[in-house]
CSV table of C-alpha atoms and ligand atoms in Angstrom, one decimal:
chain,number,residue,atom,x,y,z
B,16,UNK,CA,-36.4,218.2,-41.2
B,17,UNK,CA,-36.1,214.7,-43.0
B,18,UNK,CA,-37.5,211.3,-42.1
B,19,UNK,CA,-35.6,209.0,-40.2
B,20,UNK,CA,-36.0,206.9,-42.9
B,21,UNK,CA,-33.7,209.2,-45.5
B,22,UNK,CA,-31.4,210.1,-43.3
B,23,UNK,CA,-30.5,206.1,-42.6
B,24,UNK,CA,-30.6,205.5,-45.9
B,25,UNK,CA,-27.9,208.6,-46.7
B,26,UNK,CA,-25.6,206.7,-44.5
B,27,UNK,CA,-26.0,202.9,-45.4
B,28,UNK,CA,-26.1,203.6,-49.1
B,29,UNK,CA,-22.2,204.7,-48.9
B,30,UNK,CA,-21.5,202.0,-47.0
B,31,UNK,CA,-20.4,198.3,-47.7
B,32,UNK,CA,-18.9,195.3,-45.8
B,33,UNK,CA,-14.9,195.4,-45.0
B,34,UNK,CA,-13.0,192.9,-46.3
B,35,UNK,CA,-12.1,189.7,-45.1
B,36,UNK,CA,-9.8,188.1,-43.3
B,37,UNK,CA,-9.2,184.5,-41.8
B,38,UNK,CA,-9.8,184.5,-38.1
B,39,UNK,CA,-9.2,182.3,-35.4
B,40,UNK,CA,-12.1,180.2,-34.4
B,41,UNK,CA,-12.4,181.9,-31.1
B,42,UNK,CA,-12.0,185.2,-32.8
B,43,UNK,CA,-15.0,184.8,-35.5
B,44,UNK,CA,-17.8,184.6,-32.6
B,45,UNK,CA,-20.6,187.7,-34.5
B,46,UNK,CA,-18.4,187.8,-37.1
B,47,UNK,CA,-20.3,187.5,-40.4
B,48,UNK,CA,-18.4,184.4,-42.7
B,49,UNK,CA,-17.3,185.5,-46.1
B,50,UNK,CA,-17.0,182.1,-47.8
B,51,UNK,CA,-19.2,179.1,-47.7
B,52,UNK,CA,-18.0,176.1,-45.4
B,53,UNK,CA,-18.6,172.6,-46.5
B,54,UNK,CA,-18.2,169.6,-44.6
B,55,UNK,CA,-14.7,167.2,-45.4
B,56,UNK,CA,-15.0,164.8,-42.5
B,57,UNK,CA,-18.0,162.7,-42.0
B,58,UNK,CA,-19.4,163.4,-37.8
B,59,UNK,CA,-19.4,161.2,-36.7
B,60,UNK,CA,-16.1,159.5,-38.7
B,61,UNK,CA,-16.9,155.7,-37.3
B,62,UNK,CA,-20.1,153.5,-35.7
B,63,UNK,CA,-19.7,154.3,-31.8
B,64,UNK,CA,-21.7,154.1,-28.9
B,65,UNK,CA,-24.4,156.3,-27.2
B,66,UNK,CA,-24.5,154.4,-24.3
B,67,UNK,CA,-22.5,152.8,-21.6
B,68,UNK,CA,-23.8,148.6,-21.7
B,69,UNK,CA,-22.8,145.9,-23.8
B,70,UNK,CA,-22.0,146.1,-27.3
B,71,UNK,CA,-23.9,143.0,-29.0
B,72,UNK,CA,-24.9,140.9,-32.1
B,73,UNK,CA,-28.8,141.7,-31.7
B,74,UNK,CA,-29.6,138.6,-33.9
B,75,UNK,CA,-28.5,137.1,-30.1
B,76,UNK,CA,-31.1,139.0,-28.5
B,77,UNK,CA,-34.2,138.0,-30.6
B,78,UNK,CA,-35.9,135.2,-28.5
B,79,UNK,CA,-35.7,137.1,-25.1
B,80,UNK,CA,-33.0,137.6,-22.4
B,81,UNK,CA,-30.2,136.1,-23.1
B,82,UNK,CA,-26.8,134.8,-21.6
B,83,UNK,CA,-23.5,136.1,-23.4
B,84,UNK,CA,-19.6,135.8,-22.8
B,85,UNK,CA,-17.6,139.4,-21.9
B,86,UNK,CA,-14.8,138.6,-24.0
B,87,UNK,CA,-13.3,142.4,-23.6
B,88,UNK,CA,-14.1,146.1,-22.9
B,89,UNK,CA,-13.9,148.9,-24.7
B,90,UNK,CA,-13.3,152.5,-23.7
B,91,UNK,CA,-13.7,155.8,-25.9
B,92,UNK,CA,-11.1,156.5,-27.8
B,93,UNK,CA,-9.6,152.7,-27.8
B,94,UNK,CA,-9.3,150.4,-30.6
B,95,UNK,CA,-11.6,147.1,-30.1
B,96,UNK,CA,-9.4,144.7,-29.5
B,97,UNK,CA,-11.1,141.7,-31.7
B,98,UNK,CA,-14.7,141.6,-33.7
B,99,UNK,CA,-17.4,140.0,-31.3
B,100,UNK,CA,-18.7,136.7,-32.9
B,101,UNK,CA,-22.3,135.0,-32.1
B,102,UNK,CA,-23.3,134.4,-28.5
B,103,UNK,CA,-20.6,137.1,-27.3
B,104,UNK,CA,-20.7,140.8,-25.9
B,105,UNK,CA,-18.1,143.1,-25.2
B,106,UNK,CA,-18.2,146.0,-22.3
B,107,UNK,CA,-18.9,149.4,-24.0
B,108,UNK,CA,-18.5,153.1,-23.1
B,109,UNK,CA,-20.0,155.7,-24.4
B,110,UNK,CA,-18.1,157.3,-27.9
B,111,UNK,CA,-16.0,154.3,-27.8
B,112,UNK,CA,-16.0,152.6,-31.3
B,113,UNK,CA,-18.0,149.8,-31.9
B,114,UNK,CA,-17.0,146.2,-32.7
B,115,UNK,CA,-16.7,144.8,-36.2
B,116,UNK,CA,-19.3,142.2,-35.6
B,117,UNK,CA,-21.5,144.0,-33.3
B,118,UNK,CA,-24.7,145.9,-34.2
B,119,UNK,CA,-26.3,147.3,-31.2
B,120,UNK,CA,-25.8,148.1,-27.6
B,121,UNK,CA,-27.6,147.1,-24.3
B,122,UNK,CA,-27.9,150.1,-21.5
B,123,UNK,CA,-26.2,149.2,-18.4
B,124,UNK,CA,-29.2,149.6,-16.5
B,125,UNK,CA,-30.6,146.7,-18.8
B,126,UNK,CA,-28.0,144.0,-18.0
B,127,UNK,CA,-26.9,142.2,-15.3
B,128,UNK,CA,-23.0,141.1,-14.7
B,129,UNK,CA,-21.9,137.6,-14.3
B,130,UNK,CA,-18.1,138.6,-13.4
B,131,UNK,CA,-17.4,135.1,-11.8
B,132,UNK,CA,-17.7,133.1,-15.2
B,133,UNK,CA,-17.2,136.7,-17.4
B,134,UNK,CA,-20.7,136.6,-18.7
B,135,UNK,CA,-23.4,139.3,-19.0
B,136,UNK,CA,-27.4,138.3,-18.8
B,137,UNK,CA,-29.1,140.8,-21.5
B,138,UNK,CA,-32.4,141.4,-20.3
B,139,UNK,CA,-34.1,142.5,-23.3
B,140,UNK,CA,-35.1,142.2,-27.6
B,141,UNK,CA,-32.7,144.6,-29.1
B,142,UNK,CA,-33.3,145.9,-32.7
B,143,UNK,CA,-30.5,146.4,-34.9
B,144,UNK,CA,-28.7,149.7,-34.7
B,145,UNK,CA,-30.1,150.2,-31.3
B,146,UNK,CA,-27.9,152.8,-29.5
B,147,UNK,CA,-25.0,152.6,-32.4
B,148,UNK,CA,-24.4,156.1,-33.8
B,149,UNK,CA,-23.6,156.2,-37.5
B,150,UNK,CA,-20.8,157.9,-39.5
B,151,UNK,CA,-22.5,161.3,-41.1
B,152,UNK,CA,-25.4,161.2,-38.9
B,153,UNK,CA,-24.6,164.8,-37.7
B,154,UNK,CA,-23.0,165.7,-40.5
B,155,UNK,CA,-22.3,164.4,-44.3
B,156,UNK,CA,-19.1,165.2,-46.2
B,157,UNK,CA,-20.1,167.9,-48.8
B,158,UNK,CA,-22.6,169.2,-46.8
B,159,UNK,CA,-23.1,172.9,-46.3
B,160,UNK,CA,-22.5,174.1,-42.7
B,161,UNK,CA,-22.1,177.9,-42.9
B,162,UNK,CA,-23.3,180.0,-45.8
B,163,UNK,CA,-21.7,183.3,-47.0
B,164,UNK,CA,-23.1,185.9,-45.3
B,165,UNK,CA,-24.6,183.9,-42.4
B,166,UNK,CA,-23.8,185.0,-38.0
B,167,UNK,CA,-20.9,182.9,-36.5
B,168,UNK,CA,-22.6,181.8,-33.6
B,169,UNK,CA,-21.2,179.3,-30.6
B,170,UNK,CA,-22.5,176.3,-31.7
B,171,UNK,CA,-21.4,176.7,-35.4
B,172,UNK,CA,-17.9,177.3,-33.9
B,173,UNK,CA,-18.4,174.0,-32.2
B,174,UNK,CA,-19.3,172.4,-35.7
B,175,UNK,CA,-16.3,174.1,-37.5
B,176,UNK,CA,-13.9,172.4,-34.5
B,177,UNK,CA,-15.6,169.0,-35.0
B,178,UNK,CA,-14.5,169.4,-38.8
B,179,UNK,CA,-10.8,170.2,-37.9
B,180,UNK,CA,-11.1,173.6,-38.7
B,181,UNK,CA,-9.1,176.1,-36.5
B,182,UNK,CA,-9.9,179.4,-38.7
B,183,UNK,CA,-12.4,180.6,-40.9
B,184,UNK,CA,-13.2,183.4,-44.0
B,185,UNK,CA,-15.2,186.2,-42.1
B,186,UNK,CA,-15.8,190.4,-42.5
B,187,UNK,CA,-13.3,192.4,-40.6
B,188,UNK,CA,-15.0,193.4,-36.8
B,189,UNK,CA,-15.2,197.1,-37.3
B,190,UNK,CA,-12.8,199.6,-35.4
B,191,UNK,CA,-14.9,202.2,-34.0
B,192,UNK,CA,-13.5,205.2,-32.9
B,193,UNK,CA,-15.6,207.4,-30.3
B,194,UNK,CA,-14.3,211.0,-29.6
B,195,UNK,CA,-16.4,213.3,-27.0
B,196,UNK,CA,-15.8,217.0,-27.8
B,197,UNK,CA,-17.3,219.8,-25.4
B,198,UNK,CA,-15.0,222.2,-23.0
B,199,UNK,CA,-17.5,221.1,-20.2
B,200,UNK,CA,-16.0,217.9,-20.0
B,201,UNK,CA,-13.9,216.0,-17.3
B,202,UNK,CA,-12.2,212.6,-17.7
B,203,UNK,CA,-12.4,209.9,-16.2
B,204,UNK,CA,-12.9,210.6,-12.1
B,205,UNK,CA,-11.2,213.0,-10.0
B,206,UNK,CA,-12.7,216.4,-8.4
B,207,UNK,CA,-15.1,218.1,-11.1
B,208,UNK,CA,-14.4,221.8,-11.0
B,209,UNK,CA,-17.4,224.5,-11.0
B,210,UNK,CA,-19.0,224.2,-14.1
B,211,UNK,CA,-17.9,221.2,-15.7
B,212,UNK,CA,-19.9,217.5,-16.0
B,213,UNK,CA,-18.4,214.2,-16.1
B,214,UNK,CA,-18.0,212.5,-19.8
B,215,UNK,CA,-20.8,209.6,-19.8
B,216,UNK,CA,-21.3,209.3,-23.6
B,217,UNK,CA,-17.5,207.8,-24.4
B,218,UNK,CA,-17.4,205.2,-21.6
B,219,UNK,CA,-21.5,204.5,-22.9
B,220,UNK,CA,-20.8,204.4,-26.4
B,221,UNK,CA,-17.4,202.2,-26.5
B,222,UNK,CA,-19.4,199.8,-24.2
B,223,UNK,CA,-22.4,199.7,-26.7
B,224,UNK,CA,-20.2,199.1,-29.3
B,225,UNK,CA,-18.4,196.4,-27.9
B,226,UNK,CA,-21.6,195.1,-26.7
B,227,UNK,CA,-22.9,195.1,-30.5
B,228,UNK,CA,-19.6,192.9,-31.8
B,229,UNK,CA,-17.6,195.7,-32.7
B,230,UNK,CA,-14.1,196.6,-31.6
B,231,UNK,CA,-14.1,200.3,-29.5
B,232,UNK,CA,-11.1,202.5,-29.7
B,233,UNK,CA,-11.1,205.3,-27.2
B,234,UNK,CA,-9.8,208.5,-29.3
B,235,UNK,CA,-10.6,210.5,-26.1
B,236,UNK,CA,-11.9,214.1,-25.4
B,237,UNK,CA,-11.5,217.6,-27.8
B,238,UNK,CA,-12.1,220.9,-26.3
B,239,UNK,CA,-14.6,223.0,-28.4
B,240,UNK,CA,-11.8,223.6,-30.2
B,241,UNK,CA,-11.7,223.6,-34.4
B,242,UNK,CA,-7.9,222.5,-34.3
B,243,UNK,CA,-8.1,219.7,-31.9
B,244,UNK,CA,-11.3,218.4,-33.0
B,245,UNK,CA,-10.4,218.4,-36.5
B,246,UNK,CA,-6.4,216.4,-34.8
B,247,UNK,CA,-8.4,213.9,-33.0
B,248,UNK,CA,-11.3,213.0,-35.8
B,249,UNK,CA,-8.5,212.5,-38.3
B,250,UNK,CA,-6.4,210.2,-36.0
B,251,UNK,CA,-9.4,208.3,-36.1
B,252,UNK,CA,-10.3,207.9,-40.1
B,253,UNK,CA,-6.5,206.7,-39.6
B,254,UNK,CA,-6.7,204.6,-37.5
B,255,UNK,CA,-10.0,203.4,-37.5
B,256,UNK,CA,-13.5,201.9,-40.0
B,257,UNK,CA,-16.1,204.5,-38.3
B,258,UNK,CA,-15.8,207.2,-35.7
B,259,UNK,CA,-18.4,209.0,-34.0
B,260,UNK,CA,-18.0,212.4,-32.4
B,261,UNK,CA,-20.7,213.1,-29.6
B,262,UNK,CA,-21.4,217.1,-29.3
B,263,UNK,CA,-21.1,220.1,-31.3
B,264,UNK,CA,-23.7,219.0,-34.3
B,265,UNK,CA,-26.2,221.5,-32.8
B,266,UNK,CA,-27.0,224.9,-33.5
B,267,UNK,CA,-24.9,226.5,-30.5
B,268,UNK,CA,-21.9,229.1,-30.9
B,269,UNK,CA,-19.2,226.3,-30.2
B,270,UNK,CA,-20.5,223.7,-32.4
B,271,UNK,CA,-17.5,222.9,-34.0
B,272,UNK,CA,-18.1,219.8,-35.1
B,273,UNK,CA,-20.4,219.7,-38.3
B,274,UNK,CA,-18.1,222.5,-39.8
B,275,UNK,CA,-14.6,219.8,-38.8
B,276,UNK,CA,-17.2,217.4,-40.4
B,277,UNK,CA,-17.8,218.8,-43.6
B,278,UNK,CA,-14.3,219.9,-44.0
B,279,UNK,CA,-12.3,216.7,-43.4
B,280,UNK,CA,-14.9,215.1,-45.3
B,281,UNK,CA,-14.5,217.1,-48.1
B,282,UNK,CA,-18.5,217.2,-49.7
B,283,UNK,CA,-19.4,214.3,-49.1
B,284,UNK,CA,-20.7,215.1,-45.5
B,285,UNK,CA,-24.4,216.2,-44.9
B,286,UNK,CA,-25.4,217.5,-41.2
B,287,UNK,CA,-29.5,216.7,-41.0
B,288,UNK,CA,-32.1,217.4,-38.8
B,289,UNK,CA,-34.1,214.2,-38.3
B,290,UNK,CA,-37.8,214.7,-37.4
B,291,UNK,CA,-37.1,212.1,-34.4
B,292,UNK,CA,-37.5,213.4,-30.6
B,293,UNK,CA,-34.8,212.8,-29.0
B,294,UNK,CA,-31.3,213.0,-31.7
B,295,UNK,CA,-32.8,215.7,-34.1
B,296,UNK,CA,-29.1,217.1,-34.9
B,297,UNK,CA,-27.2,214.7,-37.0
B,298,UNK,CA,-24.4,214.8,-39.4
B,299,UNK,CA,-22.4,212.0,-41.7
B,300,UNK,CA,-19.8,212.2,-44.2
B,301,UNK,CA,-17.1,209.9,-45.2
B,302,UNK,CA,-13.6,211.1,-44.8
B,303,UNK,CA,-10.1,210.3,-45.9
B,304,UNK,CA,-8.8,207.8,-48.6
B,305,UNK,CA,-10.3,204.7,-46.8
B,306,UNK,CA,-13.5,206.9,-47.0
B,307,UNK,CA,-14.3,205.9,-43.5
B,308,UNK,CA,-17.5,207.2,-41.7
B,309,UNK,CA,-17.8,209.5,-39.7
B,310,UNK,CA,-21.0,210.2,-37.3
B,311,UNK,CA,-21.6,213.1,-35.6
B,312,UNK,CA,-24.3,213.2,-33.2
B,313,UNK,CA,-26.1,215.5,-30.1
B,314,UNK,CA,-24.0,215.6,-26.8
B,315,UNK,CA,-26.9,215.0,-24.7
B,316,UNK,CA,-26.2,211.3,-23.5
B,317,UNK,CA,-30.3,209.6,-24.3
B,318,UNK,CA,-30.1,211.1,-27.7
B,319,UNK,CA,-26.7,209.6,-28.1
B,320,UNK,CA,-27.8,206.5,-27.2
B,321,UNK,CA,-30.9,207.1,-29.7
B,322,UNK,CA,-29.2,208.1,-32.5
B,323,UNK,CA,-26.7,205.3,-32.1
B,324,UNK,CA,-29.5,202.8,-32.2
B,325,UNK,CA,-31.3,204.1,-35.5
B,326,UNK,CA,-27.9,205.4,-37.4
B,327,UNK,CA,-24.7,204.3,-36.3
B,328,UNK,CA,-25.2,200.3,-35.2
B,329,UNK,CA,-27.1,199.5,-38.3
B,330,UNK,CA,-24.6,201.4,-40.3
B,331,UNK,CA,-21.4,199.3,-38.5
B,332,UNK,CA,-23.9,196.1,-39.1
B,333,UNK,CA,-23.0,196.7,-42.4
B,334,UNK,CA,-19.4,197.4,-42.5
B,335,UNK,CA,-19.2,194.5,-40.5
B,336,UNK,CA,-21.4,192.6,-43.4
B,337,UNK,CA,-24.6,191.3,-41.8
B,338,UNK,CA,-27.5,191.6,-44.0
B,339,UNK,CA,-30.0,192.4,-40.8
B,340,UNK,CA,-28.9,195.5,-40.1
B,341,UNK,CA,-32.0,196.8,-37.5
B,342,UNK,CA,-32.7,195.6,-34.2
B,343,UNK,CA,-35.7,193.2,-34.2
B,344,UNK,CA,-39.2,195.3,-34.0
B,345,UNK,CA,-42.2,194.4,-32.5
B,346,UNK,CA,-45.9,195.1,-32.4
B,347,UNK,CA,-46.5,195.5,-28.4
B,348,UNK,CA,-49.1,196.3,-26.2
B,349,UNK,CA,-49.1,199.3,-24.1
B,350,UNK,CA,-50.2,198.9,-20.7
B,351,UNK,CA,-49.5,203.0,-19.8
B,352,UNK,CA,-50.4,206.3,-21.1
B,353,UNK,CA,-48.2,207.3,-23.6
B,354,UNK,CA,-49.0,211.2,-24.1
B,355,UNK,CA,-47.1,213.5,-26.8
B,356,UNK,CA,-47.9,216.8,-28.8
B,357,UNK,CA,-47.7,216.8,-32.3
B,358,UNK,CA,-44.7,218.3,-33.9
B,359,UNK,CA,-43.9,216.4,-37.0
B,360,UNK,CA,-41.7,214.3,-35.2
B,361,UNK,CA,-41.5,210.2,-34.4
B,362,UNK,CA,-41.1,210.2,-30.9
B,363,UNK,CA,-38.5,207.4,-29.0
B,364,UNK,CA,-39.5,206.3,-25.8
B,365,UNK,CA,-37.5,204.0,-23.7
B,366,UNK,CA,-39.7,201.7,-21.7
B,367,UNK,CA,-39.8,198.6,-20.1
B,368,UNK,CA,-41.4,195.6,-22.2
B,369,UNK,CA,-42.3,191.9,-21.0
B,370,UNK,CA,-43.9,188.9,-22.6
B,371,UNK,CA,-47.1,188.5,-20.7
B,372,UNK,CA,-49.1,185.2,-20.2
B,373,UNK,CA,-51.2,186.3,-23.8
B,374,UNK,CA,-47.8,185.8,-25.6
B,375,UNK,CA,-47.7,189.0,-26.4
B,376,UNK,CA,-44.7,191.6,-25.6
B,377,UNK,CA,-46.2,194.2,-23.6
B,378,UNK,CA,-45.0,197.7,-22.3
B,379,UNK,CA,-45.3,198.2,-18.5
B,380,UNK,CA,-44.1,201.6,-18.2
B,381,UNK,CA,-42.2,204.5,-20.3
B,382,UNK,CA,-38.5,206.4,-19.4
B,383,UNK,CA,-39.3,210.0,-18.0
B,384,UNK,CA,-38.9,212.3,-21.0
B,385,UNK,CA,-35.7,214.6,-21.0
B,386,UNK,CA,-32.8,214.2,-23.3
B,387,UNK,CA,-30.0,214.7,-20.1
B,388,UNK,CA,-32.3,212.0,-18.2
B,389,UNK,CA,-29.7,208.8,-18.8
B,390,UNK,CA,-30.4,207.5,-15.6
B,391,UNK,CA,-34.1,207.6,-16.2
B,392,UNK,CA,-34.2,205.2,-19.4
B,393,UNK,CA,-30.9,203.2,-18.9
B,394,UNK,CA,-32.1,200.3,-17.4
B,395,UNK,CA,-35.6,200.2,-20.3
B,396,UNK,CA,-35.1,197.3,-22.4
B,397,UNK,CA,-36.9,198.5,-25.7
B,398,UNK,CA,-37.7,201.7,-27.6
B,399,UNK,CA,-41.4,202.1,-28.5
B,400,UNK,CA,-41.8,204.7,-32.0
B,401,UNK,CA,-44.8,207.0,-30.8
B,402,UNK,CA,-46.1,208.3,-34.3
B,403,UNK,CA,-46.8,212.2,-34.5
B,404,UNK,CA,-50.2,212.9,-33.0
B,405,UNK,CA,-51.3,213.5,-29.7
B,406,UNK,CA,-50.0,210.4,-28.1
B,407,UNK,CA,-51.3,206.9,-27.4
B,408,UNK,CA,-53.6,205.0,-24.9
B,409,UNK,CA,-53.5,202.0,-22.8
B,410,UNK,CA,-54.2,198.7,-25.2
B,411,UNK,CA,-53.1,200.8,-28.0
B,412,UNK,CA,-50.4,199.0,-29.9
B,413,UNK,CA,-46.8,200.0,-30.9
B,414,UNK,CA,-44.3,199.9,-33.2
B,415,UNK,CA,-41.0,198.6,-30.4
B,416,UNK,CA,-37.6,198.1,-31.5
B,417,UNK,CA,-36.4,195.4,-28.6
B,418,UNK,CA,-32.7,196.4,-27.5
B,419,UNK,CA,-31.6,193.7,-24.9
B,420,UNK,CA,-34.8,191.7,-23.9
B,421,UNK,CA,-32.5,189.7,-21.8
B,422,UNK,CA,-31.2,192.3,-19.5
B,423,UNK,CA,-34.9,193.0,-18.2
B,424,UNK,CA,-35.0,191.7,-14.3
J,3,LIG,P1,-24.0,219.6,-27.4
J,3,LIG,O1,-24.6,218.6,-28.3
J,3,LIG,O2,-22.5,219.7,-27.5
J,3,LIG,O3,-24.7,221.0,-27.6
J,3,LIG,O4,-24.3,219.1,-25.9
J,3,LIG,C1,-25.6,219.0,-25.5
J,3,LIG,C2,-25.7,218.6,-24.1
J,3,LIG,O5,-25.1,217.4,-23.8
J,3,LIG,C3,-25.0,219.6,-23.1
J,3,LIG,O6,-25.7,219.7,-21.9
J,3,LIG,C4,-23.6,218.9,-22.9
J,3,LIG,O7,-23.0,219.4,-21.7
J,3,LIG,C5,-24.0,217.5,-22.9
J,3,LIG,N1,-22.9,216.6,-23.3
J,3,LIG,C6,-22.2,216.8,-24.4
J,3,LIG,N2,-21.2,215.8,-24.4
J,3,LIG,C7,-21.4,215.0,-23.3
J,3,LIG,C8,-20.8,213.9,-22.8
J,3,LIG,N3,-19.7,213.3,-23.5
J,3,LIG,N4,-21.2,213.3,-21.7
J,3,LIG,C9,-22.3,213.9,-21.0
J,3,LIG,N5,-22.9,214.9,-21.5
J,3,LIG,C10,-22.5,215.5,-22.6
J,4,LIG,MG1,-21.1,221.0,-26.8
């Protein structure tokens, strides 16, 4: 057995980002940006006003409330239609542009409308620059708004649009082809004959992926079958920047598909067995001229989902060309027995975490153990790493790699 340690490293060191390619706006969301962005266009581009009122000289204002003539109105996105001279105010909305002349705004809600001789009573002192945004207050040309490297996230796309921008520099979002192999397996629906189980890990793993930023594509299901397994995988180092193959990595008669593995893969391909509990079969290789990656892992749905977590999402992370490549991992609490043998193993539990009123993340209660037992640990919202040993004890604390903390109700 190796640590889980060497066998990620096996597969991220012949790995690297894909290239890039400009991308619509709407299209770069998790994408990671391949060039730097710097600012062209001052944010805002001209004085404006944060508040609906009165756009006014404050030198007017400085002895207390004060009389002053409307002589206009002006809406966002109009022109003013003159500058405002001493002992005048014009009506203001909110984004509309300031006045040449003026140099502050009164709230409405501090004014009081003359309309019969089209004057306005200011009611209070106003400094100058009150309520008058500035050109380049949110951003300066020549400043630096996304760094090579660095997430896309919604409001960066926001900042890009204020800037004009309508496409940007990122990786390429990974095409991930997922192929289930076993002659057990049934499709999607319909009567399941004697014998035969319904195919969970496809549907589970193309939603993860897509889930994770990356782009699924369904290469469907092989029979335990040398021929078709070895037709489908390579329609998929085709076609696609990864593929994993659930099944057949184990040590069972029709375990086709580490030998398909090592011999599309030409050498390069290793199959391991992990001293983790669940996902202990695993093999990787790179296949084809693209030498795309291709992950082979147990059939048995948790450890799927296990070995997808520690392998295959930090591996796409990186194909993709995010520098984080792990979930985030916390030190929790355990507020339940958490009992194990020793077997030389690191032992993934899925369990249910929380923040509790101490602020720290604590874990309420662990997945029934049993690699078939999807139900049991698909709606736990972490994975807590029980060392080898004879298990842990309430108040104990553990090593918890968080998958969707916001999905916990
Ligand atoms: P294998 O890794 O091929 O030996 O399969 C291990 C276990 O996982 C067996 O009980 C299989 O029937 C089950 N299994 C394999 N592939 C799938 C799948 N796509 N969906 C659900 N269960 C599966
Ligand atoms: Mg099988």
């Amino acid at each position: 057995m190796i640590e889980v340690d060497e066998a990620r490293g096996f597969v991220l060191e012949r790995l690297t980002a894909l290239e890039s390619v400009r991308v619509t706006l709407a299209e770069a969301l998790g994408c990671v940006a391949s060039e730097p962005i710097v600012a062209t266009e001052p944010v805002p581009g001209f004085r404006n006003s944060s508040m609906d009122g009165y756009a006014v000289r404050s030198a007017d204002t400085a002895d207390g409330p004060v009389r002053l003539r409307v002589v206009g109105i002006v809406l966002a996105g109009d022109v003013p239609e003159r500058r405002l001279e001493a002992g005048e105010a014009m009506r203001i909305m909110t984004g509309a542009p300031i006045p040449e002349g003026a140099d502050a705004v009164c709230m409405i809600e501090e004014t009081t409308d003359e309309p019969a001789d089209h004057s306005v009573l200011i009611s209070r002192v106003l400094e100058e620059g009150q309520f008058v945004r500035f050109p380049g207050d949110d951003i300066a040309v020549g400043q630096p708004l996304i760094a090579s490297g660095s997430v896309v996230t919604g409001a960066q796309i926001g900042v890009l649009a204020s800037q004009g921008l309508s496409s940007i520099s990122v990786h390429r979002r990974p095409r991930v082809g997922v192929l289930s192999t076993g002659d057990e397996l049934c499709g999607n629906g319909g009567i399941l004959a004697e014998g035969k189980i319904r195919d969970s890990n496809r549907p589970m793993l193309l939603a993860l992926l897509h889930e994770s930023g990356f782009t699924p594509i369904d290469l469907e299901i092989a029979s335990d079958d040398i021929e078709e397994i070895t037709a489908r995988l390579s329609r998929g180092v085709s076609e696609c920047d990864a593929v994993i193959a659930t099944g057949g990595v184990s040590v069972g008669d029709v375990d086709f598909v580490k030998s398909v593995l090592a011999d599309i893969c030409e050498g390069t391909a290793r199959w391991m067995q992990v001293a983790m509990r669940p996902g202990k079969p695993f093999a990787f290789g790179t296949a084809g001229q693209g030498s795309t990656p291709v992950f082979g892992l147990p059939g048995n749905p948790v450890s799927t989902r296990v070995s997808f977590e520690m392998f295959v999402r930090p591996a796409l992370r990186r194909l993709a060309g995010h520098r984080v490549l792990e979930r985030t991992t916390i030190n929790m609490v355990l507020d339940c027995p958490m009992p194990r043998k020793p077997d030389g193993k690191l032992h993934l539990v899925h369990v249910d975490s929380r923040m509790h009123a101490d602020g720290r993340m604590h874990i309420e209660s662990a997945s029934r153990h049993g690699s078939h037992l999807l139900n049991a640990v698909a709606k736990a919202n972490a994975l807590a790493m029980i060392p080898d040993g004879n298990g842990l004890v309430p108040g104990d604390i553990v090593r918890t790699l968080l998958l969707n903390y916001e999905v916990n109700d």
